[in-house]
Coordinates of C-alpha atoms and ligand atoms in Angstrom, one line a residue:
X1242 CA 155.1 102.5 79.5
X1243 CA 153.9 99.1 80.4
X1244 CA 156.5 96.4 80.8
X1245 CA 156.3 92.7 81.5
X1246 CA 158.8 89.9 82.1
X1247 CA 158.3 87.7 79.1
X1248 CA 159.2 84.1 79.8
X1249 CA 159.9 83.6 76.2
X1250 CA 162.8 86.1 76.1
X1251 CA 163.6 85.9 79.8
X1252 CA 163.6 89.8 79.7
X1253 CA 161.4 92.7 80.8
X1254 CA 159.9 93.9 77.6
X1255 CA 157.7 96.9 76.7
X1256 CA 154.2 95.8 76.0
X1257 CA 153.1 96.3 72.3
X1258 CA 149.8 94.8 71.3
X1259 CA 149.3 93.3 67.8
X1260 CA 146.4 95.7 67.2
X1261 CA 146.5 99.1 68.5
X1262 CA 144.4 99.7 71.6
X1263 CA 143.4 95.9 71.9
X1264 CA 144.7 93.0 73.9
X1265 CA 144.0 89.4 73.3
X1266 CA 144.9 87.2 76.3
X1267 CA 144.5 83.5 77.2
X1268 CA 145.0 82.4 80.8
X1269 CA 144.8 78.7 81.7
X1270 CA 142.0 78.1 84.0
X1271 CA 141.2 75.4 86.7
X1272 CA 140.7 71.7 86.3
X1273 CA 137.2 71.3 87.7
X1274 CA 137.5 68.1 89.6
X1275 CA 137.4 69.6 93.1
X1276 CA 137.4 72.9 95.0
X1277 CA 140.1 75.3 93.9
X1278 CA 142.5 76.2 96.7
X1279 CA 143.9 79.6 97.5
X1280 CA 147.2 78.8 95.6
X1281 CA 145.1 78.4 92.5
X1282 CA 143.3 81.6 93.4
X1283 CA 146.7 83.4 93.7
X1284 CA 147.3 82.7 90.1
X1285 CA 143.7 83.6 89.1
X1286 CA 143.8 86.9 91.0
X1287 CA 147.2 87.7 89.3
X1288 CA 145.3 87.2 86.0
X1289 CA 142.4 89.4 87.2
X1290 CA 144.8 92.1 88.2
X1291 CA 146.6 91.8 84.8
X1292 CA 143.2 92.1 83.0
X1293 CA 142.1 95.0 85.0
X1294 CA 145.4 96.9 84.7
X1295 CA 145.3 96.4 80.8
X1296 CA 141.8 98.0 81.0
X1297 CA 143.1 100.8 83.3
X1298 CA 145.7 101.5 80.5
X1299 CA 142.9 102.0 78.1
X1300 CA 143.1 98.6 76.2
X1301 CA 140.0 96.8 75.2
X1302 CA 140.6 93.3 76.5
X1303 CA 139.5 90.0 75.2
X1304 CA 140.3 87.6 77.9
X1305 CA 139.8 83.8 77.4
X1306 CA 139.9 81.7 80.5
X1307 CA 139.2 77.9 80.1
X1308 CA 137.8 75.3 82.3
X1309 CA 139.6 71.9 82.0
X1310 CA 136.7 69.4 82.3
X1311 CA 138.6 66.4 80.7
X1312 CA 141.3 65.0 82.9
X1313 CA 142.1 61.6 84.3
X1314 CA 141.0 62.5 87.8
X1315 CA 137.7 63.8 86.4
X1316 CA 137.2 60.7 84.4
X1317 CA 138.2 58.3 87.4
X1318 CA 135.9 60.2 89.9
X1319 CA 132.9 60.2 87.5
X1320 CA 133.4 56.4 86.8
X1321 CA 133.6 55.7 90.5
X1322 CA 130.3 57.4 91.0
X1323 CA 128.8 56.0 87.9
X1324 CA 127.8 59.5 86.5
X1325 CA 128.8 61.4 83.5
X1326 CA 131.6 63.9 83.2
X1327 CA 129.0 66.7 83.1
X1328 CA 127.2 65.5 86.2
X1329 CA 130.5 65.2 88.1
X1330 CA 131.9 68.6 87.1
X1331 CA 128.7 70.8 87.2
X1332 CA 128.7 71.3 91.1
X1333 CA 132.6 72.1 91.0
X1334 CA 132.0 74.6 88.1
X1335 CA 129.4 76.3 90.1
X1336 CA 131.5 76.5 93.3
X1337 CA 134.3 77.7 91.3
X1338 CA 132.4 80.8 89.9
X1339 CA 130.9 81.4 93.3
X1340 CA 134.4 81.7 94.8
X1341 CA 135.7 83.5 91.8
X1342 CA 133.0 86.2 92.1
X1343 CA 133.4 86.4 95.9
X1344 CA 137.0 87.1 95.5
X1345 CA 136.2 90.1 93.4
X1346 CA 137.4 88.8 90.1
X1347 CA 135.9 90.2 86.9
X1348 CA 134.5 87.4 84.6
X1349 CA 136.6 87.0 81.4
X1350 CA 134.9 87.6 78.2
X1351 CA 135.1 83.9 77.1
X1352 CA 135.2 80.9 79.5
X1353 CA 135.3 77.9 77.2
X1354 CA 135.1 74.3 78.4
X1355 CA 137.3 71.6 76.9
X1356 CA 134.4 69.1 76.4
X1357 CA 132.7 71.8 74.1
X1358 CA 135.7 72.1 71.8
X1359 CA 136.6 68.6 70.7
X1360 CA 136.0 69.3 67.1
X1361 CA 138.6 72.1 67.1
X1362 CA 141.1 69.8 68.8
X1363 CA 140.5 67.1 66.3
X1364 CA 141.1 69.7 63.5
X1365 CA 144.6 70.7 64.9
X1366 CA 145.5 67.0 65.3
X1367 CA 144.5 66.3 61.8
X1368 CA 146.7 69.2 60.6
X1369 CA 149.7 68.0 62.6
X1370 CA 149.3 64.4 61.2
X1371 CA 149.2 65.8 57.7
X1372 CA 152.3 67.9 58.0
X1373 CA 154.2 65.1 59.7
X1374 CA 154.3 66.5 63.2
X1375 CA 152.1 63.8 64.7
X1376 CA 152.0 60.1 64.4
X1377 CA 149.8 57.2 65.3
X1378 CA 151.1 54.4 67.6
X1379 CA 148.9 51.7 69.1
X1380 CA 145.8 53.6 68.2
X1381 CA 146.9 56.8 70.0
X1382 CA 148.3 60.0 68.4
X1383 CA 151.6 61.5 69.5
X1384 CA 153.4 64.8 68.8
X1385 CA 156.6 64.2 67.0
X1386 CA 159.0 66.6 68.8
X1387 CA 161.9 65.8 66.6
X1388 CA 159.9 67.6 63.8
X1389 CA 159.7 70.9 65.8
X1390 CA 163.3 72.1 66.3
X1391 CA 162.2 75.0 68.4
X1392 CA 160.9 72.7 71.1
X1393 CA 162.2 74.1 74.4
X1394 CA 162.3 77.7 73.5
X1395 CA 160.0 78.6 76.3
X1396 CA 161.2 76.5 79.2
X1397 CA 164.9 76.7 78.0
X1398 CA 165.2 73.0 79.0
X1399 CA 168.1 71.3 77.3
X1400 CA 166.6 68.1 75.8
X1401 CA 169.7 66.9 74.0
X1402 CA 170.3 64.0 76.4
X1403 CA 166.7 62.8 76.3
X1404 CA 166.2 61.7 72.7
X1405 CA 166.1 58.4 71.0
X1406 CA 168.7 56.0 72.5
X1407 CA 168.1 57.5 76.0
X1408 CA 164.4 57.1 75.9
X1409 CA 164.1 53.7 77.6
X1410 CA 166.1 55.0 80.5
X1411 CA 163.8 57.9 81.3
X1412 CA 160.3 56.7 80.3
X1413 CA 160.4 52.9 80.0
X1414 CA 156.7 52.3 80.2
X1415 CA 156.0 54.6 77.1
X1416 CA 157.9 52.3 74.7
X1417 CA 155.3 52.9 72.0
X1418 CA 156.6 56.4 71.4
X1419 CA 159.3 57.2 69.0
X1420 CA 161.0 59.6 71.4
X1421 CA 160.6 59.8 75.1
X1422 CA 159.7 63.5 74.9
X1423 CA 156.8 62.9 72.6
X1424 CA 153.4 63.5 74.2
X1425 CA 150.0 62.2 73.6
X1426 CA 147.6 64.4 71.5
X1427 CA 144.8 61.8 71.4
X1428 CA 144.4 58.8 73.6
X1429 CA 142.9 55.7 72.3
X1430 CA 139.5 54.8 74.0
X1431 CA 137.8 51.5 73.3
X1432 CA 134.4 51.3 71.6
X1433 CA 132.2 51.0 74.6
X1434 CA 134.5 53.0 76.9
X1435 CA 133.4 56.6 78.0
X1436 CA 134.3 59.3 77.7
X1437 CA 135.3 58.9 74.0
X1438 CA 134.9 60.9 70.8
X1439 CA 135.0 59.8 67.3
X1440 CA 137.7 61.2 65.1
X1441 CA 139.0 60.4 61.6
X1442 CA 142.1 58.9 63.4
X1443 CA 139.9 56.7 65.7
X1444 CA 137.9 56.9 68.8
X1445 CA 139.7 58.5 71.6
X1446 CA 139.8 61.5 74.1
X1447 CA 142.2 64.5 73.9
X1448 CA 145.4 65.0 75.8
X1449 CA 145.4 68.0 78.2
X1450 CA 147.7 70.3 76.2
X1451 CA 145.7 70.2 73.0
X1452 CA 142.7 71.6 74.9
X1453 CA 144.4 75.0 75.4
X1454 CA 145.8 75.3 71.9
X1455 CA 142.3 74.7 70.5
X1456 CA 140.4 77.0 72.8
X1457 CA 142.9 79.9 72.6
X1458 CA 143.2 79.9 68.9
X1459 CA 139.5 79.5 68.3
X1460 CA 138.6 82.8 70.2
X1461 CA 141.8 84.8 69.8
X1462 CA 143.1 83.8 66.3
X1463 CA 146.4 81.8 65.5
X1464 CA 148.6 84.6 67.0
X1465 CA 147.6 86.7 70.0
X1466 CA 149.3 88.9 72.6
X1467 CA 149.4 87.3 76.0
X1468 CA 149.3 83.8 77.4
X1469 CA 149.6 83.4 81.1
X1470 CA 149.3 80.9 83.9
X1471 CA 151.1 79.5 87.0
X1472 CA 154.8 78.9 86.9
X1473 CA 154.4 75.1 86.9
X1474 CA 152.5 75.3 83.4
X1475 CA 155.7 76.6 81.6
X1476 CA 156.9 73.0 81.1
X1477 CA 155.5 70.8 79.8
X1478 CA 152.1 72.4 79.3
X1479 CA 153.0 75.7 77.6
X1480 CA 156.0 74.3 75.8
X1481 CA 153.6 71.7 74.3
X1482 CA 151.0 74.3 73.4
X1483 CA 153.6 76.2 71.5
X1484 CA 154.7 73.0 69.7
X1485 CA 151.1 72.1 68.7
X1486 CA 150.0 75.5 67.7
X1487 CA 153.1 76.7 65.9
X1488 CA 153.5 73.2 64.5
X1489 CA 150.0 73.4 62.9
X1490 CA 149.9 77.1 61.8
X1491 CA 153.6 77.8 61.2
X1492 CA 153.0 81.2 63.0
X1493 CA 154.0 82.6 66.3
X1494 CA 151.5 81.5 68.9
X1495 CA 151.7 84.1 71.6
X1496 CA 153.9 87.3 71.8
X1497 CA 154.2 87.4 75.6
X1498 CA 154.2 84.6 78.0
X1499 CA 153.6 85.6 81.7
X1500 CA 153.9 83.2 84.6
X1501 CA 153.0 83.8 88.2
X1502 CA 154.9 82.2 91.2
X1503 CA 153.5 79.9 93.7
X1504 CA 151.7 80.3 97.0
X1505 CA 153.6 78.3 99.6
X1506 CA 152.8 77.2 103.0
X1507 CA 155.5 76.5 105.5
X1508 CA 157.8 77.1 102.5
X1509 CA 156.3 74.1 100.6
X1510 CA 154.2 74.7 97.5
X1511 CA 150.5 74.5 98.3
X1512 CA 148.9 71.7 96.4
X1513 CA 146.0 69.2 96.4
X1514 CA 148.3 66.2 96.2
X1515 CA 150.4 67.2 99.3
X1516 CA 147.2 68.0 101.2
X1517 CA 148.7 71.3 102.6
X1518 CA 146.1 73.5 101.2
X1519 CA 143.2 75.8 102.2
X1520 CA 140.3 76.5 100.0
X1521 CA 138.6 79.9 100.0
X1522 CA 135.7 78.4 101.7
X1523 CA 137.8 77.0 104.6
X1524 CA 139.2 80.6 105.3
X1525 CA 135.7 82.1 104.9
X1526 CA 134.3 79.7 107.5
X1527 CA 137.0 80.8 109.9
X1528 CA 135.7 84.3 109.5
X1529 CA 138.2 85.9 107.2
X1530 CA 136.8 88.2 104.5
X1531 CA 137.2 87.8 100.8
X1532 CA 138.7 91.2 100.6
X1533 CA 141.5 90.3 103.0
X1534 CA 142.2 87.1 101.2
X1535 CA 142.4 88.9 97.9
X1536 CA 144.6 91.6 99.5
X1537 CA 147.1 89.0 100.8
X1538 CA 147.3 87.1 97.6
X1539 CA 148.0 90.2 95.4
X1540 CA 150.2 92.1 98.0
X1541 CA 153.4 90.3 96.7
X1542 CA 154.5 90.9 93.1
X1543 CA 153.5 88.0 91.0
X1544 CA 157.0 86.9 90.2
X1545 CA 157.9 86.4 93.8
X1546 CA 156.8 83.4 95.9
X1547 CA 154.4 84.1 98.7
X1548 CA 154.4 82.1 101.9
X1549 CA 150.9 81.9 103.4
X1550 CA 150.5 82.4 107.2
X1551 CA 147.5 83.2 109.3
X1552 CA 149.5 86.1 110.9
X1553 CA 149.8 87.5 107.3
X1554 CA 146.0 87.0 106.6
X1555 CA 145.1 88.7 109.9
X1556 CA 147.5 91.6 108.9
X1557 CA 145.6 91.8 105.5
X1558 CA 142.3 91.8 107.4
X1559 CA 143.4 94.8 109.5
X1560 CA 144.8 96.6 106.4
X1561 CA 141.6 96.3 104.3
X1562 CA 139.6 97.4 107.3
X1563 CA 141.8 100.5 107.6
X1564 CA 141.4 101.2 104.0
X1565 CA 137.7 101.0 104.1
X1566 CA 137.4 103.1 107.2
X1567 CA 139.7 105.7 105.6
X1568 CA 137.2 105.9 102.7
X1569 CA 134.3 106.3 104.9
X1570 CA 136.1 108.9 107.0
X1571 CA 136.9 111.0 103.8
X1572 CA 133.4 110.5 102.6
X1573 CA 131.8 111.7 105.9
X1574 CA 134.3 114.4 106.8
X1575 CA 132.9 117.8 107.4
X1576 CA 135.1 120.0 105.1
X1577 CA 135.2 123.5 103.9
X1578 CA 134.6 124.5 100.4
X1579 CA 137.5 125.0 98.0
X1580 CA 140.6 123.1 97.1
X1581 CA 144.0 123.0 98.5
X1582 CA 146.8 122.9 95.7
X1583 CA 149.2 121.1 98.0
X1584 CA 146.8 118.3 98.6
X1585 CA 145.9 118.0 95.0
X1586 CA 149.7 117.7 94.2
X1587 CA 150.0 114.8 96.7
X1588 CA 147.1 112.9 95.3
X1589 CA 148.6 113.3 91.8
X1590 CA 151.9 112.1 93.0
X1591 CA 150.7 109.0 94.6
X1592 CA 148.5 108.2 91.5
X1593 CA 151.6 108.6 89.4
X1594 CA 153.6 106.4 91.7
X1595 CA 150.8 103.7 91.6
X1596 CA 151.0 103.7 87.8
X1597 CA 154.7 103.6 87.6
X1598 CA 154.7 100.6 89.9
X1599 CA 152.1 98.7 87.9
X1600 CA 153.8 99.6 84.7
X1601 CA 157.0 98.0 86.1
X1602 CA 155.9 94.4 85.6
X1603 CA 152.9 94.8 87.8
X1604 CA 154.8 95.6 91.0
X1605 CA 151.7 95.4 93.3
X1606 CA 153.8 95.8 96.5
X1607 CA 155.0 99.2 95.5
X1608 CA 151.5 100.1 94.1
X1609 CA 150.0 99.3 97.5
X1610 CA 152.8 101.4 99.2
X1611 CA 151.5 104.5 97.1
X1612 CA 147.9 103.8 98.4
X1613 CA 149.2 103.7 101.9
X1614 CA 151.2 106.8 101.5
X1615 CA 148.2 108.6 100.3
X1616 CA 146.1 107.3 103.3
X1617 CA 148.8 108.6 105.7
X1618 CA 149.0 112.1 103.9
X1619 CA 145.3 112.5 103.8
X1620 CA 144.7 111.5 107.4
X1621 CA 147.2 114.2 108.4
X1622 CA 145.5 116.7 106.1
X1623 CA 142.1 115.8 107.7
X1624 CA 143.4 116.1 111.1
X1625 CA 144.9 119.6 110.3
X1626 CA 141.6 120.6 108.6
X1627 CA 143.6 121.1 105.4
X1628 CA 141.6 118.9 103.2
X1629 CA 138.8 120.8 101.4
X1630 CA 135.7 119.9 99.5
X1631 CA 137.3 119.5 96.0
X1632 CA 140.2 117.6 97.5
X1633 CA 137.7 115.2 99.0
X1634 CA 136.3 114.5 95.6
X1635 CA 139.8 114.0 94.2
X1636 CA 140.7 111.5 96.9
X1637 CA 137.6 109.5 96.4
X1638 CA 138.3 109.5 92.6
X1639 CA 141.8 108.3 93.3
X1640 CA 140.5 105.4 95.4
X1641 CA 138.2 104.5 92.6
X1642 CA 141.1 104.3 90.2
X1643 CA 143.3 102.2 92.5
X1644 CA 140.3 99.9 93.1
X1645 CA 139.5 99.5 89.4
X1646 CA 142.9 97.6 89.3
X1647 CA 143.2 96.0 92.6
X1648 CA 139.7 95.6 94.0
X1649 CA 140.7 95.8 97.7
X1650 CA 138.4 98.5 99.0
X1651 CA 135.3 96.6 98.1
X1652 CA 131.8 98.0 97.6
X1653 CA 130.9 101.3 99.1
X1654 CA 128.2 101.0 101.9
X1655 CA 125.0 102.0 100.3
X1656 CA 123.9 105.4 101.6
X1657 CA 120.5 105.9 103.1
X1658 CA 118.6 108.5 101.2
X1659 CA 116.4 111.0 103.1
X1660 CA 113.2 109.4 102.2
X1661 CA 114.4 106.0 103.6
X1662 CA 115.4 107.7 106.8
X1663 CA 112.0 109.5 107.1
X1664 CA 110.2 106.2 106.5
X1665 CA 112.2 104.4 109.2
X1666 CA 111.4 107.2 111.7
X1667 CA 107.7 107.0 110.9
X1668 CA 107.9 103.2 111.4
X1669 CA 109.7 103.9 114.8
X1670 CA 107.0 106.4 115.8
X1671 CA 104.3 103.9 115.0
X1672 CA 106.1 101.2 117.0
X1673 CA 106.3 103.5 120.0
X1674 CA 102.6 104.2 119.7
X1675 CA 102.0 100.5 119.8
X1676 CA 104.4 100.3 122.8
X1677 CA 106.6 97.9 120.7
X1678 CA 109.8 99.4 122.2
X1679 CA 111.9 96.5 121.0
X1680 CA 111.2 97.5 117.5
X1681 CA 111.6 101.1 118.0
X1682 CA 115.0 100.6 119.7
X1683 CA 116.0 98.3 116.8
X1684 CA 115.2 101.0 114.3
X1685 CA 117.2 103.7 116.3
X1686 CA 120.2 101.3 116.4
X1687 CA 119.9 100.6 112.8
X1688 CA 119.9 104.2 111.8
X1689 CA 122.8 105.0 114.3
X1690 CA 124.9 102.2 112.6
X1691 CA 124.4 104.2 109.3
X1692 CA 125.5 107.4 111.0
X1693 CA 122.0 108.9 111.5
X1694 CA 121.3 110.4 114.9
X1695 CA 117.8 110.9 116.1
X1696 CA 116.7 113.5 118.6
X1697 CA 113.4 113.3 120.3
X1698 CA 112.1 117.0 120.7
X1699 CA 108.8 118.3 121.9
X1700 CA 108.1 119.2 118.2
X1701 CA 108.7 115.6 117.1
X1702 CA 111.7 113.7 115.9
X1703 CA 114.6 115.6 114.4
X1704 CA 117.5 113.7 112.7
X1705 CA 120.9 114.5 111.4
X1706 CA 123.9 112.8 109.8
X1707 CA 126.8 112.1 112.0
Ligands
AMP599 P1 144.8 73.3 88.0 O1 143.4 73.4 88.6 O2 145.5 72.2 88.8 O3 144.8 73.1 86.6 O4 145.6 74.6 88.3 C1 145.0 75.8 88.1 C2 146.1 76.9 88.2 O5 146.5 77.0 89.5 C3 147.4 76.7 87.4 O6 147.7 77.9 86.7 C4 148.4 76.4 88.4 O7 149.8 76.9 87.8 C5 147.9 77.2 89.6 N1 148.5 76.8 90.8 C6 148.5 75.5 91.4 N2 149.1 75.4 92.6 C7 149.4 76.7 92.9 C8 150.0 77.4 94.0 N3 150.5 76.7 95.1 N4 150.3 78.7 93.9 C9 149.9 79.4 92.8 N5 149.3 78.9 91.7 C10 149.1 77.5 91.8
ZN600 ZN1 146.3 75.6 79.5

């Protein structure tokens, strides 16, 4: 039974989708103004593991993951370079997907961009104006929080001291709002100013929160199953999304809210503004593998903070190498025919342990422990020649199952088929006839690296797999 900690109820709840066998899920994506750092990727890898685990449990998943391409930083950077928003964000969007793919994340079904969904945002704002939950002030449109009594239900922040009379004290520069808590849905933009879009309530550009309400409801409907993102988005972003969406539709917006904790460095949150971050590219340049980075970022359960250290990353590098070597070892082991019931039992037990851990609010640490236990047990079985042919198949299948969720073993090395080997041997013979010994040695080494041993006999070249 799959259970998640739902921020909305502050309880671990059994997961029940709205529609049997299907999950509709929205995860807040990156603001594409720069390279994403590995803190951002911790959150996105959490989202990827969540997605993959839902699929593992047999659900058909529709996963929407947006790109925020309207934001003050983007607008300012584009203006400074005298280029359009699209020209400024295009390379960062490309780098983002390159890093995303390299880190082994599955592409979500829908990856909408804010700039392509202005009409949907205008529509929600118009509904909110109509039902009294939004108002105009100095040309901008604000959300009227006093008209949504449930405001605060996600973050559980008590706002009672912040309203009306207190507003000048906490937010003096925003005097045009009725209430300090009110937030902008649509910001006034001058006639010749860019970027700006025409709306029935005047030319302007959207606030950040309305982007996600519009893109989630467009692709998933007014009520869907899961909304997730980093811990910092709980307030105000997700609280405001709820106010906008539920304020417009009168329906529950998302059933489950799942928030992942931060990646820290020297016990301080990793962030662009603090300058204490590494991008994926920084670490790759230093020689770390994407698999190790992924392993490190998912090794701690998502609701616990993770402190980044290079020792930790080096440890992850050694671990993924050990896992990969284990798979190769099992693959290449010379085993006798048959099956060993005791081994089959061990494999079944660790698979069950893995699933129980993931069912338990995605406890990846315990799930990884099950994998390491299996590796240890199978290594002993191999050493004792207890692992038989059918067991080998079962171990390799178990690894495939683990990896469909965690993606830490990586691709299997492509096996050379006999015809390729014979073609290379022929090329080597040809090189030798031409006294090109450098090339012939190169071919021998290349084959050796793939476990193919050559033996020069008087009857020609014989070969065998190691
Ligand atoms: P942004 O690109 O700033 O919109 O952030 C994208 C995502 O990264 C959001 O879900 C944030 O919550 C998340 N995020 C930002 N910093 C960190 C961090 N240090 N650790 C984990 N997630 C983070
Ligand atoms: Zn969002």
